[in-house]
XYZ file of C-alpha atoms in Angstrom:
675
model
C 23.480 29.509 13.525
C 23.895 32.234 10.908
C 21.724 35.243 10.281
C 20.987 33.924 6.796
C 19.510 30.741 8.247
C 17.454 32.666 10.795
C 16.073 35.036 8.181
C 15.294 32.181 5.797
C 13.363 30.414 8.545
C 11.550 33.657 9.337
C 10.476 34.013 5.714
C 9.262 30.407 5.611
C 7.181 30.829 8.747
C 5.701 34.087 7.522
C 4.821 32.430 4.228
C 2.817 29.703 5.946
C 1.031 32.247 8.173
C -0.077 34.361 5.243
C -0.995 31.274 3.253
C -3.257 30.129 6.100
C -4.826 33.577 6.480
C -5.451 33.802 2.758
C -6.996 30.323 2.636
C -9.317 31.166 5.522
C -10.357 34.444 3.927
C -11.212 32.652 0.684
C -13.072 29.610 1.941
C -15.325 29.481 -1.101
C -12.279 29.078 -3.328
C -10.355 26.849 -0.909
C -13.233 24.400 -0.801
C -11.233 21.197 -0.399
C -10.395 20.072 3.140
C -6.931 21.158 4.238
C -4.745 21.640 7.288
C -2.028 24.220 7.871
C 1.185 24.317 9.881
C 0.353 27.273 12.148
C 2.181 26.743 15.442
C 4.281 23.908 14.019
C 6.437 26.021 11.693
C 9.659 26.197 13.725
C 10.397 22.489 13.904
C 9.162 21.936 10.359
C 11.396 24.675 8.958
C 14.383 23.292 10.849
C 13.796 19.764 9.585
C 13.271 20.850 5.994
C 16.413 22.994 5.932
C 18.561 20.164 7.326
C 17.415 17.449 4.940
C 19.557 16.621 1.894
C 18.710 15.202 -1.537
C 20.037 11.824 -0.343
C 17.344 11.640 2.334
C 13.732 10.520 2.221
C 10.718 12.036 3.945
C 7.332 10.730 4.900
C 5.517 13.879 6.041
C 2.081 14.146 7.499
C -0.745 16.378 6.392
C 0.275 19.437 8.429
C 3.867 19.698 7.122
C 3.536 22.546 4.614
C 6.337 24.580 6.220
C 8.657 21.599 5.962
C 7.836 21.303 2.269
C 8.641 24.979 1.714
C 11.943 24.535 3.547
C 12.765 21.592 1.283
C 12.446 23.825 -1.757
C 8.846 23.566 -2.901
C 7.139 26.873 -3.630
C 3.902 28.245 -2.180
C 2.490 28.200 -5.703
C 3.183 24.471 -6.049
C 1.501 23.780 -2.724
C -1.471 25.925 -3.711
C -1.914 23.931 -6.903
C -2.536 20.902 -4.697
C -4.699 22.901 -2.304
C -7.010 23.800 -5.189
C -6.671 20.382 -6.909
C -5.375 21.854 -10.144
C -4.068 19.995 -13.181
C -0.465 21.063 -12.559
C -0.439 19.942 -8.935
C 3.073 18.413 -9.007
C 2.274 15.782 -6.423
C -0.996 14.169 -7.469
C -2.454 16.052 -10.426
C -5.535 17.077 -8.486
C -6.140 13.658 -6.934
C -5.133 14.135 -3.316
C -5.446 16.524 -0.385
C -3.286 19.513 0.434
C -0.115 18.498 2.244
C -0.033 15.037 0.674
C 3.126 15.242 -1.445
C 5.119 12.717 -3.432
C 8.326 13.632 -5.169
C 11.306 12.089 -6.921
C 13.096 15.319 -7.819
C 16.880 14.728 -7.722
C 17.657 18.085 -6.105
C 15.611 17.502 -2.960
C 14.684 14.663 -0.609
C 12.493 11.878 -1.964
C 8.932 11.863 -0.681
C 7.025 8.593 -0.872
C 3.244 8.477 -1.025
C 1.369 8.448 2.267
C -2.294 8.454 3.145
C -4.325 10.561 5.545
C -4.790 7.562 7.822
C -2.973 8.732 10.946
C 0.095 6.724 11.811
C -0.110 4.514 8.746
C 2.898 6.253 7.196
C 5.284 4.843 9.819
C 5.309 1.345 8.335
C 6.176 2.305 4.725
C 8.727 4.808 6.056
C 10.309 2.176 8.294
C 10.356 -0.267 5.393
C 12.201 2.399 3.423
C 14.743 2.774 6.232
C 15.168 -1.006 6.273
C 15.889 -0.874 2.543
C 18.471 1.903 3.007
C 20.278 -0.188 5.599
C 20.180 -3.232 3.325
C 21.716 -1.137 0.545
C 24.249 0.386 2.972
C 23.320 3.957 2.012
C 25.082 5.510 4.993
C 24.607 9.103 3.816
C 20.821 8.755 3.818
C 18.129 8.771 6.458
C 14.350 8.660 6.556
C 12.433 11.369 8.358
C 8.954 10.209 9.318
C 6.695 12.949 10.631
C 3.575 12.351 12.689
C 1.204 13.963 15.133
C 1.117 12.962 18.775
C -2.408 11.539 18.571
C -1.333 8.889 16.065
C 0.942 7.250 18.648
C -2.006 5.232 19.907
C -2.287 3.374 16.594
C -1.182 -0.261 16.789
C 0.733 -0.027 13.531
C 2.971 2.650 15.055
C 4.156 0.042 17.545
C 4.935 -2.439 14.771
C 7.105 0.139 13.025
C 8.963 1.182 16.182
C 9.575 -2.455 17.063
C 11.294 -3.128 13.748
C 13.284 0.112 13.839
C 14.577 -0.687 17.317
C 15.296 -4.326 16.551
C 17.203 -3.643 13.334
C 18.693 -0.278 14.313
C 17.392 1.483 11.236
C 18.404 4.945 9.955
C 15.127 6.703 10.689
C 13.991 9.728 12.689
C 10.414 9.797 13.964
C 9.468 13.459 14.396
C 6.439 13.675 16.686
C 4.833 17.108 16.560
C 2.949 17.199 19.857
C 0.312 19.912 20.005
C -1.714 18.149 22.679
C -4.764 17.461 20.522
C -6.232 14.785 18.279
C -9.203 16.537 16.785
C -11.276 17.448 19.817
C -9.643 14.771 21.954
C -6.986 16.118 24.289
C -3.805 14.232 25.116
C -5.043 13.700 28.698
C -8.137 11.934 27.383
C -6.294 9.706 24.942
C -2.840 8.812 26.259
C -1.113 7.812 29.474
C 2.342 8.872 28.314
C 4.275 11.233 26.095
C 6.003 10.176 22.890
C 9.387 10.050 24.623
C 7.989 7.867 27.403
C 6.397 5.622 24.789
C 9.715 5.263 22.941
C 11.369 4.067 26.133
C 9.376 0.868 25.762
C 11.452 0.077 22.665
C 15.068 -0.381 23.770
C 17.348 0.788 21.008
C 15.359 3.886 20.089
C 17.006 7.096 21.258
C 14.539 9.794 22.284
C 14.624 13.482 23.067
C 11.980 16.091 23.945
C 12.452 19.623 22.603
C 10.635 22.944 22.413
C 9.170 22.771 18.926
C 8.280 26.466 18.897
C 11.905 27.652 19.113
C 13.605 27.456 15.718
C 17.171 27.604 17.037
C 16.526 24.818 19.544
C 14.905 22.670 16.862
C 17.675 23.292 14.351
C 20.493 22.419 16.752
C 18.832 19.295 18.142
C 17.736 17.971 14.762
C 21.186 18.626 13.315
C 22.737 16.484 16.057
C 20.098 13.774 15.641
C 20.484 13.617 11.855
C 24.266 13.375 12.189
C 23.956 10.614 14.778
C 21.597 8.574 12.592
C 23.836 8.909 9.535
C 26.808 7.831 11.651
C 25.036 4.535 12.350
C 23.552 5.522 15.684
C 20.244 3.816 15.083
C 16.723 5.254 15.166
C 15.667 8.398 17.013
C 12.347 9.750 18.173
C 12.140 13.522 18.589
C 9.149 14.872 20.497
C 8.702 18.509 19.498
C 6.178 20.257 21.712
C 4.341 22.749 19.530
C 1.300 25.005 19.577
C -1.831 24.387 17.538
C -2.672 27.896 16.404
C -4.850 27.016 13.454
C -7.848 24.806 12.916
C -7.557 21.032 12.985
C -8.702 21.227 9.377
C -10.662 23.758 7.382
C -13.738 21.651 8.119
C -13.155 21.246 11.877
C -12.528 24.753 13.146
C -10.755 25.536 16.391
C -13.657 27.520 17.866
C -15.866 24.415 17.697
C -14.120 22.763 20.634
C -11.493 25.121 22.137
C -12.213 28.057 24.418
C -11.053 31.612 23.799
C -8.813 31.320 26.883
C -7.132 28.205 25.490
C -6.570 29.844 22.118
C -5.099 32.961 23.705
C -2.698 30.858 25.759
C -1.538 29.076 22.627
C -0.759 32.390 20.903
C 1.925 33.050 23.534
C 3.846 30.124 21.982
C 3.671 31.395 18.412
C 6.994 30.368 16.785
C 6.973 33.433 14.523
C 6.822 35.776 17.512
C 9.600 33.843 19.256
C 11.877 34.019 16.217
C 11.073 37.690 15.599
C 12.044 38.474 19.189
C 15.328 36.591 18.683
C 16.065 38.533 15.490
C 15.389 41.859 17.180
C 17.629 40.880 20.092
C 20.312 40.008 17.549
C 20.310 43.521 16.165
C 17.975 43.263 13.183
C 16.011 46.389 12.459
C 12.257 46.131 13.085
C 11.549 48.007 9.879
C 13.548 45.397 7.959
C 11.483 42.591 9.472
C 8.291 44.456 8.590
C 9.525 44.888 5.026
C 10.224 41.167 4.812
C 6.711 40.391 5.977
C 5.145 42.783 3.487
C 7.235 41.303 0.700
C 6.245 37.749 1.658
C 2.569 38.706 1.974
C 2.542 40.250 -1.510
C 4.268 37.228 -3.046
C 1.792 34.850 -1.413
C -1.155 36.889 -2.716
C 0.276 36.795 -6.246
C 0.856 33.031 -6.047
C -2.676 32.463 -4.803
C -4.162 34.464 -7.650
C -2.086 32.508 -10.159
C -3.052 29.174 -8.600
C -6.728 30.162 -8.549
C -6.584 30.848 -12.286
C -4.620 27.682 -13.100
C -6.228 25.000 -15.263
C -8.448 22.283 -13.861
C -7.544 18.639 -14.588
C -8.845 17.098 -17.799
C -11.681 14.739 -16.863
C -10.271 12.194 -19.297
C -7.161 11.873 -17.102
C -9.124 10.408 -14.198
C -8.163 6.808 -15.037
C -4.464 7.515 -15.563
C -1.876 5.906 -13.276
C -4.022 3.215 -11.664
C -1.251 0.806 -12.659
C 2.233 1.327 -14.007
C 2.829 -0.341 -17.399
C 4.250 -3.853 -17.257
C 6.762 -5.256 -19.720
C 5.278 -8.773 -19.593
C 2.693 -8.813 -22.371
C 3.111 -12.267 -23.953
C 3.698 -15.834 -22.858
C 7.317 -16.808 -23.350
C 9.565 -19.725 -22.489
C 8.785 -23.431 -22.559
C 5.841 -24.663 -20.491
C 6.581 -28.386 -20.769
C 10.282 -28.970 -21.482
C 11.058 -32.401 -22.910
C 11.893 -34.812 -20.125
C 11.198 -32.333 -17.330
C 10.031 -34.063 -14.122
C 6.583 -33.318 -12.737
C 6.628 -31.104 -9.667
C 3.951 -30.083 -7.163
C 2.769 -26.473 -7.031
C 4.657 -25.679 -3.853
C 7.951 -26.662 -5.488
C 7.141 -24.716 -8.649
C 6.790 -21.570 -6.539
C 10.020 -22.346 -4.703
C 11.914 -22.878 -7.961
C 10.500 -19.689 -9.486
C 11.608 -17.597 -6.513
C 15.007 -19.286 -6.456
C 15.559 -18.373 -10.115
C 14.355 -14.812 -9.546
C 16.596 -14.254 -6.534
C 19.592 -15.677 -8.381
C 19.020 -13.268 -11.260
C 18.030 -10.198 -9.204
C 20.085 -9.180 -6.154
C 17.398 -6.588 -5.341
C 14.871 -9.383 -4.663
C 14.034 -10.072 -0.995
C 11.813 -12.702 0.613
C 10.409 -12.200 4.084
C 7.474 -13.147 6.285
C 6.669 -15.291 9.287
C 8.818 -18.445 9.512
C 10.180 -18.276 5.956
C 13.771 -17.989 7.172
C 16.563 -20.511 7.528
C 15.224 -22.691 10.339
C 11.900 -23.673 8.772
C 11.606 -22.294 5.240
C 7.877 -21.639 5.582
C 5.132 -23.600 7.287
C 4.518 -25.355 3.955
C 8.277 -25.580 3.232
C 7.555 -23.196 0.368
C 10.809 -21.313 1.036
C 12.960 -24.308 1.931
C 16.730 -23.824 1.341
C 16.336 -20.235 0.077
C 17.963 -18.657 3.135
C 20.830 -21.124 2.915
C 21.386 -20.184 -0.713
C 20.878 -16.407 -0.559
C 21.675 -15.575 3.048
C 19.778 -14.204 6.006
C 19.873 -10.610 4.742
C 17.747 -11.504 1.715
C 15.537 -14.256 3.171
C 14.442 -13.566 6.715
C 11.782 -14.084 9.336
C 9.537 -11.340 10.617
C 7.588 -11.053 13.824
C 3.843 -11.597 13.883
C 2.981 -8.247 12.344
C 1.079 -8.617 9.113
C 0.637 -4.860 8.773
C 4.400 -4.371 8.687
C 4.933 -7.280 6.295
C 2.486 -5.758 3.822
C 3.116 -2.035 4.320
C 6.908 -2.166 4.444
C 6.931 -3.209 0.801
C 5.977 0.355 -0.189
C 9.204 1.660 1.324
C 11.257 -1.244 0.033
C 9.958 -0.677 -3.484
C 10.601 3.077 -3.299
C 14.251 2.323 -2.592
C 14.528 0.045 -5.618
C 14.153 -3.343 -3.949
C 11.728 -6.040 -5.138
C 10.090 -7.655 -2.094
C 8.288 -10.992 -2.128
C 6.425 -11.317 1.158
C 4.142 -13.854 2.725
C 1.208 -13.945 5.106
C 0.893 -17.460 6.463
C -2.831 -17.967 5.902
C -5.554 -15.989 4.165
C -7.447 -15.755 7.460
C -4.537 -13.743 8.894
C -4.316 -11.150 6.126
C -6.821 -8.814 7.779
C -4.327 -6.931 10.024
C -2.423 -6.091 6.832
C -5.485 -4.896 4.952
C -5.194 -1.329 6.250
C -1.766 -0.983 4.664
C -2.854 -2.753 1.493
C -5.834 -0.422 1.044
C -4.545 2.891 2.410
C -0.923 2.835 1.275
C -0.124 0.115 -1.258
C -3.116 0.211 -3.604
C -3.282 4.012 -3.873
C 0.421 4.804 -4.193
C 0.741 4.688 -7.977
C -2.513 6.550 -8.613
C -2.065 9.335 -6.070
C 1.608 9.888 -6.905
C 0.824 10.061 -10.650
C 2.937 6.987 -11.307
C 5.993 8.143 -9.353
C 5.711 5.427 -6.730
C 4.075 2.223 -7.962
C 4.667 -0.484 -5.375
C 6.469 -3.439 -6.896
C 5.683 -6.306 -4.537
C 4.394 -9.865 -4.526
C 2.230 -10.901 -1.570
C 1.866 -14.673 -1.234
C -1.278 -15.811 0.590
C -1.973 -19.541 1.136
C -5.739 -19.999 1.107
C -8.542 -22.492 0.681
C -10.116 -25.351 2.623
C -9.373 -29.061 2.796
C -8.841 -31.811 5.348
C -10.306 -30.107 8.418
C -8.197 -26.951 8.418
C -10.891 -25.201 10.390
C -12.152 -21.629 10.714
C -8.799 -19.798 10.759
C -6.768 -21.719 8.198
C -9.241 -22.323 5.370
C -10.528 -18.966 4.195
C -11.118 -17.815 0.642
C -10.715 -14.052 0.408
C -10.630 -13.138 -3.288
C -13.841 -11.078 -3.242
C -12.509 -8.817 -0.510
C -9.193 -8.394 -2.321
C -10.904 -7.697 -5.628
C -12.873 -4.875 -4.040
C -9.536 -3.067 -3.571
C -8.693 -1.126 -6.705
C -5.016 -0.695 -7.563
C -3.827 -4.237 -6.849
C -3.669 -7.312 -9.053
C -4.877 -10.741 -7.926
C -3.554 -14.041 -9.272
C -4.859 -17.553 -8.508
C -2.983 -20.449 -10.190
C -4.389 -23.967 -10.334
C -1.292 -25.959 -11.296
C 2.474 -25.992 -11.010
C 3.231 -24.659 -14.485
C 0.987 -21.636 -14.010
C 2.318 -21.135 -10.503
C 5.815 -20.698 -11.895
C 4.831 -18.638 -14.927
C 2.543 -16.332 -12.956
C 5.047 -15.916 -10.120
C 7.609 -14.681 -12.644
C 5.103 -12.259 -14.195
C 4.046 -11.006 -10.765
C 7.653 -10.282 -9.836
C 8.342 -8.378 -13.047
C 5.107 -6.401 -12.766
C 5.846 -2.954 -11.263
C 2.529 -3.064 -9.370
C 1.342 -4.846 -6.205
C 0.304 -8.430 -6.940
C -1.387 -10.823 -4.508
C -0.751 -14.505 -5.244
C -3.577 -16.637 -3.844
C -2.207 -20.164 -3.480
C -4.591 -22.981 -2.568
C -3.047 -25.140 0.147
C -4.944 -28.177 -1.076
C -3.149 -27.917 -4.417
C 0.353 -27.402 -3.012
C 1.120 -31.130 -2.818
C -1.885 -32.562 -4.722
C -2.889 -34.419 -1.572
C -6.602 -33.821 -2.161
C -8.133 -36.616 -4.271
C -8.786 -35.403 -7.801
C -6.063 -32.752 -7.847
C -3.306 -34.810 -9.449
C -3.449 -32.502 -12.492
C -2.011 -29.719 -10.320
C 1.358 -31.461 -10.699
C 3.067 -30.576 -13.999
C 6.442 -30.820 -15.672
C 8.436 -27.855 -14.442
C 8.612 -25.073 -17.057
C 12.010 -23.713 -18.000
C 13.556 -20.671 -16.342
C 12.282 -18.315 -19.046
C 8.640 -19.334 -18.775
C 6.319 -16.451 -17.925
C 2.535 -16.052 -18.204
C 1.176 -12.492 -18.557
C -1.245 -11.427 -15.869
C -4.755 -11.194 -17.263
C -4.486 -14.122 -19.645
C -6.766 -17.105 -18.966
C -6.437 -20.543 -20.513
C -8.646 -23.328 -21.759
C -8.084 -26.148 -19.306
C -10.416 -28.482 -21.206
C -11.900 -27.980 -24.678
C -15.149 -29.482 -25.920
C -15.184 -32.129 -28.595
C -16.128 -30.245 -31.779
C -17.909 -33.301 -33.203
C -19.986 -33.638 -30.048
C -20.738 -29.922 -30.145
C -22.503 -30.336 -33.505
C -24.841 -32.955 -32.046
C -25.514 -31.824 -28.474
C -25.905 -28.840 -26.230
C -22.591 -27.836 -24.697
C -21.599 -25.505 -21.888
C -18.607 -23.926 -20.246
C -17.374 -23.625 -16.687
C -15.604 -20.407 -15.747
C -13.481 -21.030 -12.673
C -10.065 -20.862 -11.016
C -7.987 -22.523 -8.298
C -9.550 -25.643 -6.809
C -12.623 -25.048 -8.967
C -10.619 -26.076 -12.036
C -10.138 -29.565 -10.625
C -13.773 -29.932 -9.575
C -14.794 -28.863 -13.080
C -12.373 -31.248 -14.810
C -13.617 -34.162 -12.719
C -17.258 -33.236 -13.332
C -16.738 -32.798 -17.085
C -15.786 -36.450 -17.386
C -19.452 -37.319 -16.831
C -20.566 -35.412 -19.944
C -18.529 -36.920 -22.769
C -16.909 -33.886 -24.385
C -19.769 -31.435 -23.779
C -18.082 -29.229 -21.136
C -15.368 -26.654 -21.739
C -13.378 -25.489 -18.698
C -11.808 -22.038 -18.556
C -9.127 -21.442 -15.932
C -9.056 -17.699 -15.266
C -5.578 -17.825 -13.651
C -5.729 -14.057 -12.975
C -8.778 -12.489 -11.348
C -7.545 -8.901 -11.732
C -6.956 -8.100 -14.529
C -9.543 -10.498 -15.909
C -9.421 -12.090 -19.359
C -12.903 -10.919 -20.302
C -12.279 -11.555 -23.999
C -11.715 -15.276 -23.398
C -14.652 -15.527 -20.988
C -17.150 -13.785 -23.244
C -16.013 -15.581 -26.404
C -16.338 -18.951 -24.675
C -19.792 -18.205 -23.279
C -21.012 -16.983 -26.664
C -19.766 -20.173 -28.284
C -21.791 -22.421 -25.991
C -24.715 -20.301 -24.786
C -24.590 -22.003 -21.396
C -22.274 -21.088 -18.534
C -21.520 -22.075 -14.945
C -19.324 -19.836 -12.780
C -17.708 -21.973 -10.084
C -15.955 -20.748 -6.940
C -14.896 -22.038 -3.528
C -15.999 -18.838 -1.811
C -19.378 -18.476 -0.127
C -21.554 -17.507 -3.052
C -23.677 -14.593 -1.852
C -22.227 -11.240 -3.012
C -19.081 -12.934 -4.266
C -16.733 -12.270 -7.179
C -18.375 -15.262 -8.898
C -21.834 -13.698 -8.692
C -20.469 -10.388 -9.965
C -18.812 -12.172 -12.873
C -22.034 -14.021 -13.652
C -23.824 -10.688 -13.825
C -21.177 -9.278 -16.142
C -21.481 -12.317 -18.402
C -25.259 -11.934 -18.507
C -24.913 -8.301 -19.526
C -22.318 -8.829 -22.260
C -23.498 -12.170 -23.618
C -27.278 -11.839 -23.180
C -28.238 -12.390 -26.827
C -26.113 -15.561 -27.012
C -27.471 -17.243 -23.889
C -29.709 -20.310 -24.075
C -30.003 -20.580 -20.295
C -29.446 -18.384 -17.250
C -25.838 -18.020 -16.154
C -25.579 -20.388 -13.210
C -23.284 -20.158 -10.188
C -21.971 -22.652 -7.669
C -20.006 -21.841 -4.533
C -19.725 -22.629 -0.862
C -22.622 -22.224 1.541
C -22.990 -18.731 2.966
C -21.340 -19.405 6.308
C -19.050 -17.065 8.274
C -16.285 -19.660 8.600
C -15.245 -23.111 7.445
C -16.087 -25.643 10.177
C -13.259 -27.908 11.330
C -15.217 -31.162 11.218
C -14.510 -32.731 7.826
C -18.117 -33.826 7.316
C -19.347 -30.298 7.963
C -16.541 -28.911 5.788
C -17.651 -31.127 2.896
C -21.241 -30.048 3.379
C -20.201 -26.424 3.061
C -17.851 -26.650 0.068
C -18.517 -27.308 -3.600
C -17.219 -30.587 -5.002
C -16.973 -32.491 -8.259
C -20.268 -34.253 -7.467
C -22.085 -30.979 -6.766
C -20.656 -29.577 -9.982
C -22.028 -32.569 -11.919
C -25.495 -31.819 -10.579
C -25.257 -28.154 -11.639
C -23.972 -29.049 -15.102
C -26.713 -31.595 -15.581
C -29.321 -28.933 -14.795
C -27.591 -26.434 -17.078
C -27.350 -28.784 -20.052
C -30.966 -29.850 -19.572
C -32.286 -26.279 -19.591
């Protein structure tokens, strides 16, 4: 421990103290909610000084001192505090202490949300990627508060880290509080005791207010992790000297006696005492503080006067640009055998994995023994090995959220949730981490992932294996949603989804996988060639009207997707060339140009879905069509979907009563054409 290191840490801690004091004295200017690192500075400074540019960090919202120790300036942090245009992390989009960085001279920082504990899964996925790539000089530091340990997703992350012996350090900064909830009210154990439930995780408890103690322990831990020693959890006991946030002030729920007791553990006072004991002159330390205070005041004035974001930039970075803009390859090669949809997906992934060693496939039961419950991954583990195709535990949150870390490390994950009804545990990660990453990092960390979700009802699958979930997914901005209806589109869209640098959910109707449902034979197609790709957002005409018939009779169109395409095709046969069927193929982005042009051509439109109709994507689309095509309509835009029930009943007679069908579609079309 050199004097230079001690003095640098002292400056860092003083900087954060005077930043916090300045923010509190200028609450009208510092109007956005923020937290500070008061009381946590010692362990944060130690961690930040020990990290290298080869490492990655997933900080939490109180880690400003760590960021300063990593090389960021107070001015840069203040730009985010005040949501200014030059905020280097998010361009004025995110809270203070929510960084993201890809600067080559300092550790990488992936996007993370404010949702407590959610950052552990992406960070652990990143550590899993580093181990896969054998980057032995790198580790992931994941920082969290003690209160977040009670989150279920924390357990999923620790389980994987322990099982796979990943190069990650979980730094738990334990100040004894949630917001107003004390540790005694919320937990039965400390972080170290909790870690003991995960054999394979090393754990140590340290005094997080003593810089020298923190530096020496973290140095040993970092070296052990980089030497292949597996994951560590470090519980740093710290003081909470500041407010929980600027909006939840310490005096609201903590007594004066409690606050005074906490001041005795001020890490700045402890380090100052150590410096004085070591022979440093008190006047020198006072000069350092005055110098730091003046610099902070100057930075704050500059940040206050910095430019606000341009309002026109608000829609930037929702998605990263994709290279796939046009259909290419051969859809129906001469002599190609017809294949079912499930095989088309398998063949697409096999070709992708052969061409891209960074491609991984994982999820429940997709590994070597079974190859997926629908055999949709059959033989892939045998061909590409267990490191690239592997089973996971039953932890949908980890399956979904780990892709953020995998993608940040340059891998291209294809993951699977077994049934749409089981996607809900993963929704927190999809919403909080995956969908927002590109936007809030200003394009630095788009999440390149494909999430396969078998969905849809047929044959008595029952309440938990038959769900249709597209409306819920489409309410999440920042993800793309694809829904193929046949084998050729399955392959072409799977390729496009893989090459898209953004998160893509592939909804795959189980009833179309093998064309076992009567009337779905058209889902089988000749297998397209290896170069075939269909851009996301491009619909197709599945059935055109007869132009001669159109001159003599009213015609209409059906706008649909998935199983609805096959109901519509079967129903159209009853109307002798008067029905055009549009297969959307991609629900987000949507081919509005094709939809609106088709509706305007016919003046009559039916939007058909398998989902329960009330408040569905189909109803929203019908409203959009009415708005944009109003002057061309000869009849109201009609809709047809499932009955508004909370689940699909298992009895096949009840299931049929709930769902649309070709016969029900005929009845709707007859009413539409007769309008």
